[in-house]
C-alpha atoms as one frame of an Amber mdcrd trajectory, in Angstrom:
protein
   9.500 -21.626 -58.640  13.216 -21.079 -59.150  15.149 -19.858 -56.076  15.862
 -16.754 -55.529  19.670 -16.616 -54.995  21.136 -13.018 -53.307  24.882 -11.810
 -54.339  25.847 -12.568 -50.851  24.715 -16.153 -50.673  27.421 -16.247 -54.032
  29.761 -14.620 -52.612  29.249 -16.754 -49.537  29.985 -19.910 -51.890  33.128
 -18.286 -53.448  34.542 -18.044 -50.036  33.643 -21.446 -49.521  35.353 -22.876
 -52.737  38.743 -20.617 -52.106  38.692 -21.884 -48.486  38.202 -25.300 -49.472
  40.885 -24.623 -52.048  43.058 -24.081 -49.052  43.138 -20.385 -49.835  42.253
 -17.872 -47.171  39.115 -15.715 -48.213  37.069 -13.240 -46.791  34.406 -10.301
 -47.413  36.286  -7.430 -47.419  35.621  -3.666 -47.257  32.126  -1.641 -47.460
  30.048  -4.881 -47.077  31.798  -5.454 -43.824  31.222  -1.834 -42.860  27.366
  -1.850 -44.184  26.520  -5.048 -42.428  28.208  -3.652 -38.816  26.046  -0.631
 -39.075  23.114  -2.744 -40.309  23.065  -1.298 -43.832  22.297  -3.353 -46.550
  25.496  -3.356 -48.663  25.768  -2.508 -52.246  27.956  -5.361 -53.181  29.893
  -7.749 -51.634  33.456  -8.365 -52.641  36.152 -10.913 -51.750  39.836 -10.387
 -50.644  42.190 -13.706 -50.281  45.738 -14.996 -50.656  45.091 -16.755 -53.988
  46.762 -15.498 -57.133  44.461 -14.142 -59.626  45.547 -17.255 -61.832  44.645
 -19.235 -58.738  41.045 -17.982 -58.708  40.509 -18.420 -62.226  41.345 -22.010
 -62.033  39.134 -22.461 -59.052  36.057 -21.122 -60.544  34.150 -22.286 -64.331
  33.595 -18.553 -65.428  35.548 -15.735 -65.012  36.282 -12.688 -66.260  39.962
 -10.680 -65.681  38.372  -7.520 -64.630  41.491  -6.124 -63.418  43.995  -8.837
 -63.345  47.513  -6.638 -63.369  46.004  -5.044 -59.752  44.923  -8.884 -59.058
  40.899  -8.211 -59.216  38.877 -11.012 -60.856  35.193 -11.358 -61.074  33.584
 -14.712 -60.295  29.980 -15.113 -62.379  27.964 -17.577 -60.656  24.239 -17.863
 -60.854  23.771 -14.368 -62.715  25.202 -12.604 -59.843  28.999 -11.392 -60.392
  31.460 -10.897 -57.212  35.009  -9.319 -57.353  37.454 -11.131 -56.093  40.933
  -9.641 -55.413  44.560 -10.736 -54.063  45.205  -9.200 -50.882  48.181  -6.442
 -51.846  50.357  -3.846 -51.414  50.670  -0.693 -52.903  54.017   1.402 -53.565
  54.819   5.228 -54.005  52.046   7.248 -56.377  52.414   8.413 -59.679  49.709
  11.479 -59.873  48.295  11.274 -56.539  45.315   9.069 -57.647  47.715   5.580
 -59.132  50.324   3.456 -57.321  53.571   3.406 -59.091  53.533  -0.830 -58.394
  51.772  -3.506 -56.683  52.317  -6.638 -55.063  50.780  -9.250 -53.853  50.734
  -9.505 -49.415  49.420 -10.828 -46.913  45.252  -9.983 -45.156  47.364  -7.199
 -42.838  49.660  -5.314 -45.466  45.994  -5.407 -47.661  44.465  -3.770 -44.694
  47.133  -1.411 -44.265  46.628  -0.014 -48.022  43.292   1.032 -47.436  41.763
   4.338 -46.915  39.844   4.283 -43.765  39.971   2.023 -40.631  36.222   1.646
 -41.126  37.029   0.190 -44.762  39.823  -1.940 -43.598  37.912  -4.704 -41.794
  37.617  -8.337 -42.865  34.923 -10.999 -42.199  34.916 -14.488 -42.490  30.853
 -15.275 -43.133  32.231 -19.464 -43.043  33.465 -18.725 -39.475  31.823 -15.525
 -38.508  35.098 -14.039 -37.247  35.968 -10.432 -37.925  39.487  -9.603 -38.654
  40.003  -5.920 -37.592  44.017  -4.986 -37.882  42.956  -1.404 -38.428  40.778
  -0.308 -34.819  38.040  -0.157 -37.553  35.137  -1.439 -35.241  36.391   1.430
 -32.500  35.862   4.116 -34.877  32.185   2.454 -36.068  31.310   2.278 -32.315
  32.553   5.998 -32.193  30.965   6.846 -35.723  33.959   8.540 -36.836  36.169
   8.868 -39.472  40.150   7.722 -39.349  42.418   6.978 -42.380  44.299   4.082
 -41.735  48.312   5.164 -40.363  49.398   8.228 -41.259  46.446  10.554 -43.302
  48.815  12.692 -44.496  50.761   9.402 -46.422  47.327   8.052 -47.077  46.189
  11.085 -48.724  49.671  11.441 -50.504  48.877   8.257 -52.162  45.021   9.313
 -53.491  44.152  12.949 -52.931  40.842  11.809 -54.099  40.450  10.407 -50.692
  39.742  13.765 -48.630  36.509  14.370 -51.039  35.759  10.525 -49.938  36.156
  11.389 -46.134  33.721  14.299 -46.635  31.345  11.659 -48.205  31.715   9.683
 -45.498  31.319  11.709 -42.966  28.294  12.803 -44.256  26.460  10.104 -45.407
  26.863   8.248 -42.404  26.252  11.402 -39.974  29.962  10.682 -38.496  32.499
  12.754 -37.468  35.974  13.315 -38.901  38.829  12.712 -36.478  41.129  15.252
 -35.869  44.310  14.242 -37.112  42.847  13.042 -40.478  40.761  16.858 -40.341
  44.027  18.260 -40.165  45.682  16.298 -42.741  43.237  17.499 -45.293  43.146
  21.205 -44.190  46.911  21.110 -45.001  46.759  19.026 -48.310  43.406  20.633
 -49.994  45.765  22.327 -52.520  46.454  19.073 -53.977  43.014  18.309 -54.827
  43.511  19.835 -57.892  45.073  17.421 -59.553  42.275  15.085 -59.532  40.409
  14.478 -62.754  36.824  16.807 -63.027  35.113  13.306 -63.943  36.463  12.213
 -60.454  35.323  15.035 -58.157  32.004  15.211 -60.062  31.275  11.750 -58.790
  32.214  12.299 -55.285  31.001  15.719 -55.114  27.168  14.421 -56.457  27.710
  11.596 -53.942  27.943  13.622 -51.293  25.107  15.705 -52.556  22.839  13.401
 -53.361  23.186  10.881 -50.628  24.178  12.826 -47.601  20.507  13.810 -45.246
  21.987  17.226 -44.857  24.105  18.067 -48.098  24.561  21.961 -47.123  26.392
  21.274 -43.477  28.618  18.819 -46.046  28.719  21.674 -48.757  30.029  24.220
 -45.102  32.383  21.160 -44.276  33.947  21.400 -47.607  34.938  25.231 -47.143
  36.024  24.939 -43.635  38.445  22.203 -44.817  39.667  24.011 -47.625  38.602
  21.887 -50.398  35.454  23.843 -52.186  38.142  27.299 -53.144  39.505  24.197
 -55.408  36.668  22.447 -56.799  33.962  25.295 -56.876  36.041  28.616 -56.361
  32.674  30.241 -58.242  30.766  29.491 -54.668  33.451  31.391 -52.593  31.591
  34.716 -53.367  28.714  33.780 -52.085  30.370  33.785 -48.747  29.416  36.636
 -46.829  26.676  38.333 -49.756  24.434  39.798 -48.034  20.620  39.812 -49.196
  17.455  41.932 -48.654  16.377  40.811 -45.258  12.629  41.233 -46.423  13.220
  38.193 -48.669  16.361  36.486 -47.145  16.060  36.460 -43.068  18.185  33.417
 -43.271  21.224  35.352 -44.035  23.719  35.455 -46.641  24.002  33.580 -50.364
  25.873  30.566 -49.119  23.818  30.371 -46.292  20.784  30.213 -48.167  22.027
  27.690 -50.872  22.877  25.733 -48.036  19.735  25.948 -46.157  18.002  24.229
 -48.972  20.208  21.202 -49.957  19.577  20.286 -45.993  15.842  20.830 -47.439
  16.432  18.644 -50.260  17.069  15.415 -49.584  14.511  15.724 -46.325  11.239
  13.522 -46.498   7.915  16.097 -46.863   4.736  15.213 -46.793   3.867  13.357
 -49.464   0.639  12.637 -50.654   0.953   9.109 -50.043   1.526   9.634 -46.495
  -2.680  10.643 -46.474  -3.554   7.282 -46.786  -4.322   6.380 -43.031  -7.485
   5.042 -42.135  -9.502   2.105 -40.203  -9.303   0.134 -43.226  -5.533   0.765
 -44.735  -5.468  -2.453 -46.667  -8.405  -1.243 -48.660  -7.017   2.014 -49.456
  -3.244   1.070 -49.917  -5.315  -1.468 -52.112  -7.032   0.530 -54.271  -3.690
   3.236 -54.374  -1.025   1.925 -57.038   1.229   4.877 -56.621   2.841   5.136
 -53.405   6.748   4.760 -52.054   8.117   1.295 -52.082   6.778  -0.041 -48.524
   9.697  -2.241 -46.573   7.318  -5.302 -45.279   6.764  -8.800 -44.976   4.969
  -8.665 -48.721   8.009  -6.431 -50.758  10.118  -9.402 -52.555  13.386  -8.510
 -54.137  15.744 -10.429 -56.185  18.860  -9.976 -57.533  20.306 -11.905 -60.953
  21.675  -9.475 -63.546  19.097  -7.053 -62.489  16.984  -6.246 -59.707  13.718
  -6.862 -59.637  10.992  -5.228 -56.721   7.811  -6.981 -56.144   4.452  -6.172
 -54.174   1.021  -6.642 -54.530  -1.066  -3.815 -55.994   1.414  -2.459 -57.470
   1.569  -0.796 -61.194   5.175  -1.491 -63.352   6.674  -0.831 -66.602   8.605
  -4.233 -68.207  11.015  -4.491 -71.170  11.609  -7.765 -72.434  13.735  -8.711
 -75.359  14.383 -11.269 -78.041  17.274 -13.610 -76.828  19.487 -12.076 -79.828
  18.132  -8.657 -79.562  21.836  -7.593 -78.828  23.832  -9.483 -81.417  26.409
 -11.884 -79.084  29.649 -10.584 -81.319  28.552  -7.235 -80.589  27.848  -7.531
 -77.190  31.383  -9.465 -76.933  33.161  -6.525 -78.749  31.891  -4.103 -76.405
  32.449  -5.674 -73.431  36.244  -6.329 -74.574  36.064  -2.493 -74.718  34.006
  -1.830 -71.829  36.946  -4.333 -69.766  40.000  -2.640 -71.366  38.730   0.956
 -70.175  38.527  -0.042 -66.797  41.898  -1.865 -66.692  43.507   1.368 -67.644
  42.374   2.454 -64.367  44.116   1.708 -60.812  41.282   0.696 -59.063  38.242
  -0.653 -61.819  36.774  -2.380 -58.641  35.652   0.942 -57.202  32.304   1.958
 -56.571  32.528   5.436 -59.262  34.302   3.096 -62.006  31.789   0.126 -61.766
  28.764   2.835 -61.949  30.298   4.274 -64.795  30.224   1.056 -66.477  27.144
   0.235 -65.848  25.880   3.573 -66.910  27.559   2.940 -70.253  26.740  -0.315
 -71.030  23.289   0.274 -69.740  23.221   3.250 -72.317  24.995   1.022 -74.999
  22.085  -1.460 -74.806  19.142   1.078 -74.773  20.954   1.915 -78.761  21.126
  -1.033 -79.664  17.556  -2.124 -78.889  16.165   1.034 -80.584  18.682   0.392
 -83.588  16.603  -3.392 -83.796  20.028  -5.570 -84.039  19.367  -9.183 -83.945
  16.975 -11.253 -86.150  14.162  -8.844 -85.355  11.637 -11.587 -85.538   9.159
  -9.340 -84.339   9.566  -6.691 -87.722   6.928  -9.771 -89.559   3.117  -8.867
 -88.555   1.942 -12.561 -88.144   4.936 -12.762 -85.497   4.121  -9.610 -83.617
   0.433 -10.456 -83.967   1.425 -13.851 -81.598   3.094 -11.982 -78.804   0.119
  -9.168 -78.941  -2.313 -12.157 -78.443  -0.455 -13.410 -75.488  -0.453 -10.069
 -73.613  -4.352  -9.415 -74.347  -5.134 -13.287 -73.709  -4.012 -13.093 -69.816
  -5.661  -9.530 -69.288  -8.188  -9.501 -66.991  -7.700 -12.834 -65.852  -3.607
 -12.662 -64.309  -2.855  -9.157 -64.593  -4.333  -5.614 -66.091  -2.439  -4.440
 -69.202  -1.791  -0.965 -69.743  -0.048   0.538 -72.779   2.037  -1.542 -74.254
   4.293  -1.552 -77.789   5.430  -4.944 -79.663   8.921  -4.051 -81.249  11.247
  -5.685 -83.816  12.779  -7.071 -80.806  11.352  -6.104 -77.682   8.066  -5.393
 -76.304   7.577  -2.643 -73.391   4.159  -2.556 -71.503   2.741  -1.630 -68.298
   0.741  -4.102 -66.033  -0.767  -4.691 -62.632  -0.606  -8.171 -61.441  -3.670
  -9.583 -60.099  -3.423  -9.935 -56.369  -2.620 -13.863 -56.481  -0.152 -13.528
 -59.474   3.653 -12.518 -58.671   5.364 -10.300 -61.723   7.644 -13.161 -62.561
   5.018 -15.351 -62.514   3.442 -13.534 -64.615   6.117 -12.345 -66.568   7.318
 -16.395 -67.347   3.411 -16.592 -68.658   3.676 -14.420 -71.209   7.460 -15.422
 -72.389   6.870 -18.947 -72.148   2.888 -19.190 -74.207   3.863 -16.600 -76.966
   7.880 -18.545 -77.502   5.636 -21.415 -78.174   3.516 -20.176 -80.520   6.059
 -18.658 -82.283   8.436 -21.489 -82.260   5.194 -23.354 -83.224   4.997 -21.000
 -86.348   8.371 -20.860 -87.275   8.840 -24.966 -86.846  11.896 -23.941 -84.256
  12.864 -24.755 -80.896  15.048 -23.413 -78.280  15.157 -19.970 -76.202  13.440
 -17.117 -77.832  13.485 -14.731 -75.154  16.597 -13.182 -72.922  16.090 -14.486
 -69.632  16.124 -11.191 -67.688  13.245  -8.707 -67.887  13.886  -5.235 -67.041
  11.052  -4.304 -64.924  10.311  -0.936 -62.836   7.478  -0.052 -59.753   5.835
   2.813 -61.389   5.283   5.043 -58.083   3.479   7.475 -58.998   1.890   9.628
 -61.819   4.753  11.233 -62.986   6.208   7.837 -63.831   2.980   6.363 -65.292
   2.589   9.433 -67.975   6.785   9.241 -68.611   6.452   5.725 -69.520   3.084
   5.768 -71.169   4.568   8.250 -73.510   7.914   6.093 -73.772   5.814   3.617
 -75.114   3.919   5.393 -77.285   6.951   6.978 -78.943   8.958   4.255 -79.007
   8.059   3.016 -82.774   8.795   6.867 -84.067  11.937   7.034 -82.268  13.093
   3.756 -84.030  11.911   4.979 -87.353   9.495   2.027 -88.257   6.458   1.697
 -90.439   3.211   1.464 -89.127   3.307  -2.369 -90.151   6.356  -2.743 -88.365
   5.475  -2.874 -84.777   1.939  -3.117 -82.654   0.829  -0.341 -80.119  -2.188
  -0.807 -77.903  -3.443  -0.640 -74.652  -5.559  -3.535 -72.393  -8.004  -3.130
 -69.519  -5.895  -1.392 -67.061  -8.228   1.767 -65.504  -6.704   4.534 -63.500
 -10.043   6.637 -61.547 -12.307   5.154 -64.059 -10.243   6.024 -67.297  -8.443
   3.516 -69.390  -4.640   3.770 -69.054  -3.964   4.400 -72.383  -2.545   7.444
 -72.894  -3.400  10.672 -75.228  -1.837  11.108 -78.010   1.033  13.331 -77.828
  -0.724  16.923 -79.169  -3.253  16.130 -76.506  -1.384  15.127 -73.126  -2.874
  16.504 -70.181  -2.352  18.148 -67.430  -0.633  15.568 -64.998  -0.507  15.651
 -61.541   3.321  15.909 -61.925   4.014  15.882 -65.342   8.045  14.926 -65.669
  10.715  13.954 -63.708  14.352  14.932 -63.094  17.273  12.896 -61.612  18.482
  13.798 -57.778  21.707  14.805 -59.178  19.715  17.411 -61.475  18.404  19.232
 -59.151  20.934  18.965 -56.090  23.054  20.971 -58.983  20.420  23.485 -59.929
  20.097  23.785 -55.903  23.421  24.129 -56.179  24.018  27.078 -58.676  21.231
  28.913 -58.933  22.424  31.668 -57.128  25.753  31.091 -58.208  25.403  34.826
 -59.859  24.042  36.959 -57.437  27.441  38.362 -55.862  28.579  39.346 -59.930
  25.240  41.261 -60.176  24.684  42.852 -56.887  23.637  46.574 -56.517  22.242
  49.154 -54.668  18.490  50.214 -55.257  15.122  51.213 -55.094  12.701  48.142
 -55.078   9.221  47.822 -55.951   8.255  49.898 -52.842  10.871  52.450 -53.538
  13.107  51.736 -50.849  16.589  51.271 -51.648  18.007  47.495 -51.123  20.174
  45.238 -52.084  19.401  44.139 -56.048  20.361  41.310 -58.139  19.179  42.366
 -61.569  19.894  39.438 -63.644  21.566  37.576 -61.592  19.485  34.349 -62.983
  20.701  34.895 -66.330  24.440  35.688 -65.290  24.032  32.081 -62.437  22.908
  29.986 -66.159  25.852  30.949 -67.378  27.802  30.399 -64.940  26.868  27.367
 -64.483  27.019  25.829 -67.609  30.954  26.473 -67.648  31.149  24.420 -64.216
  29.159  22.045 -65.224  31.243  21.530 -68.556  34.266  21.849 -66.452  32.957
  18.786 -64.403  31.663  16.617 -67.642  28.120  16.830 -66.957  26.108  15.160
 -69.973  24.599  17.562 -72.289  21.225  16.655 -71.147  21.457  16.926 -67.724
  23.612  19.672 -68.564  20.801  21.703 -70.926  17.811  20.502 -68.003  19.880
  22.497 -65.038  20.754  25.663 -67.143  17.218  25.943 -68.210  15.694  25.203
 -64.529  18.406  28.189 -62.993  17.910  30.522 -65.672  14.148  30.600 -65.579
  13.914  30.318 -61.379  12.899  33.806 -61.146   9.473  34.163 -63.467   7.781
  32.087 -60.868   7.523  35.570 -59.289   4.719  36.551 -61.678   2.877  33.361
 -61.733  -0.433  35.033 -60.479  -0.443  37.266 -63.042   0.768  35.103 -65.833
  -1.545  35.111 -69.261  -2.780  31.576 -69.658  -0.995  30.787 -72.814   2.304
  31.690 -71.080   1.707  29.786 -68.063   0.747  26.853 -69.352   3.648  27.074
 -72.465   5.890  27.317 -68.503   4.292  23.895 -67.267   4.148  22.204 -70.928
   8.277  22.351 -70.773  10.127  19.332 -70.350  12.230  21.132 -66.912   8.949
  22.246 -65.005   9.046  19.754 -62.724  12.495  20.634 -61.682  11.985  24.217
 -61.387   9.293  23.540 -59.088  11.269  21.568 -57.149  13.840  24.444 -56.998
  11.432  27.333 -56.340   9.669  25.289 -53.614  13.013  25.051 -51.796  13.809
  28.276 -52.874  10.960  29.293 -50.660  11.749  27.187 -47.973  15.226  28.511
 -48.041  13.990  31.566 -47.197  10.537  33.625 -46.469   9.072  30.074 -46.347
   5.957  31.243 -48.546   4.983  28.772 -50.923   1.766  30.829 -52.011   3.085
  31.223 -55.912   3.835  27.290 -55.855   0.164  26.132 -54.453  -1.163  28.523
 -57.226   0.506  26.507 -59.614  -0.205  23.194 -58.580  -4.051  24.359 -58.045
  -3.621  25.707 -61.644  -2.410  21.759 -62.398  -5.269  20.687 -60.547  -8.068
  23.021 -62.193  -6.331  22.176 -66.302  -6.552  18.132 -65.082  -8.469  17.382
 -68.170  -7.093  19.867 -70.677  -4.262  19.398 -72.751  -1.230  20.517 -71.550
   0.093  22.102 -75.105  -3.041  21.065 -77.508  -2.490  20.767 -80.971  -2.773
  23.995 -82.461  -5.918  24.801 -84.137  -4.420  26.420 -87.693  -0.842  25.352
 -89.126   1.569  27.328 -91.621  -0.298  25.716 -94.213  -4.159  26.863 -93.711
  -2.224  30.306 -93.913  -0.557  29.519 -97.211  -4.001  28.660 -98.276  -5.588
  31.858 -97.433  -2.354  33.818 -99.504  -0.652  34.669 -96.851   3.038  33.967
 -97.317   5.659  36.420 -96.001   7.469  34.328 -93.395   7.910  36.632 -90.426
   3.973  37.412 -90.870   3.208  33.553 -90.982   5.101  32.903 -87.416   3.302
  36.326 -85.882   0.487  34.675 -86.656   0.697  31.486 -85.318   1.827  32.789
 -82.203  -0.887  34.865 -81.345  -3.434  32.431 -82.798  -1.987  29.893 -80.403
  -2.245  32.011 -77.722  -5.406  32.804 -77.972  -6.495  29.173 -78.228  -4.935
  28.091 -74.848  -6.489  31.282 -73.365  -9.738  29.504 -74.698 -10.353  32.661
 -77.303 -10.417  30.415 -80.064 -12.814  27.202 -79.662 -12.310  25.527 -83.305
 -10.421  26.338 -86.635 -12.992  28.157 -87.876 -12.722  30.880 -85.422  -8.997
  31.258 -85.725  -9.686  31.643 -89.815 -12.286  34.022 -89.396  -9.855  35.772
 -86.761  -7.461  35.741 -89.592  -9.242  36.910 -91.870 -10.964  40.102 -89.739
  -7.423  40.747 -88.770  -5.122  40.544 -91.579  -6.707  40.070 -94.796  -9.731
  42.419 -94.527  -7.284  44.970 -93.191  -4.768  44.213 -96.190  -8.003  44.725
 -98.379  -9.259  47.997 -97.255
């Protein structure tokens, strides 16, 4: 089996070959940091005296990432590692770009840097640590310095005082004083940082930090949130009925549950405890990632996760399912818009690129560029024979879909098959075949899978459904793809899924991304101050009111979150979620059709999620939410939203044509068929018919 090889084992060997080179190199930055607090870095990049001209001589295959700031990247064994010239940085032209660089020495590199903890060096060849910054002081004291003067460093990159918040929070250390006070004096300037930019330190912070509401306090206290979320300043000091709201006021609340958020509860999967554990863990596919002797990861140009037992969704593709001029072209583009940036070696610009170009390739592969080999029948047939010839014997096969060019499935490896072992079954029998068919040779398929632990039911029935939509969404033919499902059971049912009209009720039915609903968490309240009032409640005592306040927060919110760039979906998912938080109120007393149209939507999940910290936020009574999931629970085997028993067209046929009359119609028919009123189309008609034509008649 091929060795696995890990990005700092490469980066290891580039400081190897610039050392030999007589160059001085060393891992610089966060990996340093990471690996003294015994994190396990994101990346690991490379800081040395070599030119960037230098480095690309050194190495066979570059790319120039960033060479007018001296940052090249070194690709070596499908893992890519930065490399940069040590350099200085003069004056600032906006407060987020140097007005020039040039090339230094390891110390004046140091000296450029935001935070003594960021300003370390490490030689992994000599395991010596070059510290010219007092950076391992301020680990050992978990705090937070900027390197010489904060107020210069600050000067240089405002953006810096949302990163010492980050920090600070993410890695539960303080801020030291002097740097606290440079901030408190220079918050104004904030300002003038780009939305995009405090968006993706702001989520950070939010999403990664174990208490994001003491970081969300820390921001006011510093003087930052007036001037990146003045609409939260109200919230300040709004006081709420105390019946509902012991905790306090509207701030204090919000806050209250992003510390709620991003804590660990009880999971389900946390049940499984027993004298036998192996069994059960055994026989349970859908449970958190488990750090052991048995996880295997590797790292090429993805990452790949492996345990036994364990259920995942793979995407393979033909070798030119991305056409190489295309892919060329748009990584020419994807390079030039990070060289117009100061720093396109940063952590937010390199997400951002990968979030494109991950986005970029998902359109492509639906758009079926490349030869599409897959589009003739006798070709597809091949690879559908491979997947159903090792089922049962090296894995289970779930759903699966043969496209143009690419196939998606789900599969559980049998206990003595590994994924990629697997995975170079099914690539290497069906290439032969078809290279067999076709009288060809060479590479059929890319080298890299995409492959994903499916870790619970949520993600099974998302990517079930992916599959099964996938042909639709690429407009194809029935002839022009293959859609089945193997042997895999779940509970004694096959995996395959229902078709769409006739999904049911999942134990959590969709999912929604941390940043999604740290920002509903966020905002949901973001109206109450506008709205607040003074009167009677439901038991006629006078209190504080919000009437409407969800509706005015939704709005609200959807200008900050255009203000910050927020893609539209993401965008449409949190103003839905905070403008329907309040109807979980009536849950209890709900009509079935309208309860079930509420947990049919594609944002239930997330308002959930929100109304269960909501509650904890608060009262701390979670009866309405256990209704709901016992509801979930009770429906397991119904559909969700069934197809509808009638259509527009059985009403046509009955004479029935007046538009307004048709929807009314359907509507209530519908209704009554998820309240179980209506059992088949025949008792809708004759519905109809008792209710609107013999009326008309008479």
């Amino acid at each position: 089996m091929e060795k696995i090889v890990t990005q700092k084992e490469v980066a290891t060997s580039v400081v190897q070959t610039l050392q030999a080179g007589g160059y001085m190199a060393l891992f610089a930055g966060g990996c340093v940091r990471d690996e003294m607090l015994g994190r396990v870095p994101k990346d690991y990049d490379v800081a040395t005296d070599a030119l960037p001209d230098e480095v690309e001589a050194l190495f066979p295959k570059t790319i120039p990432i960033g060479k007018a700031f001296g940052v090249i990247a070194v690709i070596d064994r499908g893992e890519t590692v930065e490399v940069a010239t040590f350099r200085e940085e003069v004056g600032t032209l906006d407060g987020r770009h140097p007005e020039s660089i040039k090339f230094a020495a390891a110390k004046e590199d140091a000296l450029r840097r935001d935070f003594t903890i960021n300003g370390m060096f490490f030689d992994p060849v000599s395991e010596q640590l070059y510290d010219y910054v007092d950076g391992r002081k301020d680990l050992k004291k978990k705090r937070i310095a900027a390197i010489g003067n904060p107020t210069e460093r600050f000067r240089e990159d405002h953006l810096r005082m949302l990163r010492a918040v980050r920090f600070v929070h993410t890695l539960q250390f303080t801020l030291a004083p002097e740097t606290e006070a440079a901030i408190q004096a220079m918050a104004p300037l904030i300002k003038k940082i780009s939305a995009e930019r405090i968006e993706q330190e702001l989520t950070r912070t939010l999403t990664e930090s174990p208490r994001p509401g003491t970081a969300l306090k820390h921001l006011h206290t510093l003087g930052l949130l007036e001037h990146i979320l003045p609409e939260l300043l109200p919230m300040i000091g709004q006081q709420q009925p105390p019946q509902f709201h012991p905790e306090g006021d509207v701030f204090e609340h919000t806050c209250l549950m992003l510390d709620a958020m991003n804590q660990p509860a009880a999971p389900v999967e946390q049940t499984f405890q027993s004298a036998h554990p192996d069994e059960e863990l055994a026989q349970n596919p859908f449970r958190p990632v488990e750090s052991s002797p048995a996880l295997h990861t590797s790292h090429r140009r993805l990452p790949h996760w492996e345990q036994e037992n364990r259920i995942y969704f793979v995407t393979f593709r033909l070798a030119d399912a991305i056409a190489k001029p295309k892919l060329l072209q748009w990584k020419e583009e994807l390079e030039i818009w990070k060289n117009t940036l100061p720093d396109p070696s940063s952590e937010p610009v390199l997400s951002e690129a990968s979030r494109r170009y991950r986005k970029k390739q998902q359109e492509w592969l639906d758009q079926g560029h490349g030869t599409c080999l897959l589009k003739k029948p006798e070709l597809s047939a091949l690879v559908e024979q491979t997947l159903l010839h090792f089922d049962g014997d090296r894995y289970q096969l779930g759903p699966y879909v043969v496209m143009p060019n690419h196939v998606h499935l789900i599969l559980r490896p049998r206990s003595e098959h590994s994924l990629s072992a697997v995975m170079k079954s099914i690539k290497g029998f069906s290439a032969r075949e078809i290279n067999k068919h076709l009288k060809r040779r060479g590479s059929l398929w890319m080298d890299e899978s995409f492959d994903h632990i499916i870790r619970n039911m949520t993600y099974y029935e998302k990517f079930t459904t992916y599959i099964a939509d996938n042909p639709a969404r690429a407009g194809l033919p029935e002839i022009g793809y293959r859609l089945g499902c193997g042997t895999l059971t779940l509970d004694g049912q096959t995996g395959k899924s229902a078709p769409p009209e006739e999904q049911t009720f999942p134990a959590v039915q969709a999912a929604y991304t941390a940043r999604e609903l740290a920002y509903t968490v966020l905002l949901h309240d973001v109206g109450k101050p506008a709205t607040a009032s003074f009167g009677p409640g439901a038991d006629g005592q006078n209190r504080i009111r919000f009437d409407g306040h969800a509706a005015v927060s939704a709005r609200m919110a959807e200008e900050i979150l255009i203000r910050l760039k927020f893609p539209n979906v993401e965008k449409k998912h949190i103003i839905t979620a905070v403008a329907g938080h309040m109807r979980f109120m009536d849950v209890q007393k709900m009509k079935a059709s309208t309860l079930r149209k509420m947990i049919g939507s594609d944002t239930f999940e997330l308002e959930m999620a929100l109304h269960r910290l909501d509650c904890l936020g608060s009262h701390r009574l979670l009866e309405n939410y256990d209704f709901v999931r016992a509801y979930q629970e009770k429906m397991a085997d119904e559909p969700i939203l069934p197809k509808p028993l009638i259509t527009g067209r059985d009403l046509l046929d009955l004479g029935i044509r007046e538009g307004k009359l048709v929807g009314r119609i359907l509507k209530e028919a519908y209704d009554g068929q998820m309240e179980q009123r209506f059992h088949s189309k025949a008792d809708v008609l004759a519905w109809v018919q008792a209710e609107y034509l013999d009326q008309s008649s008479t």
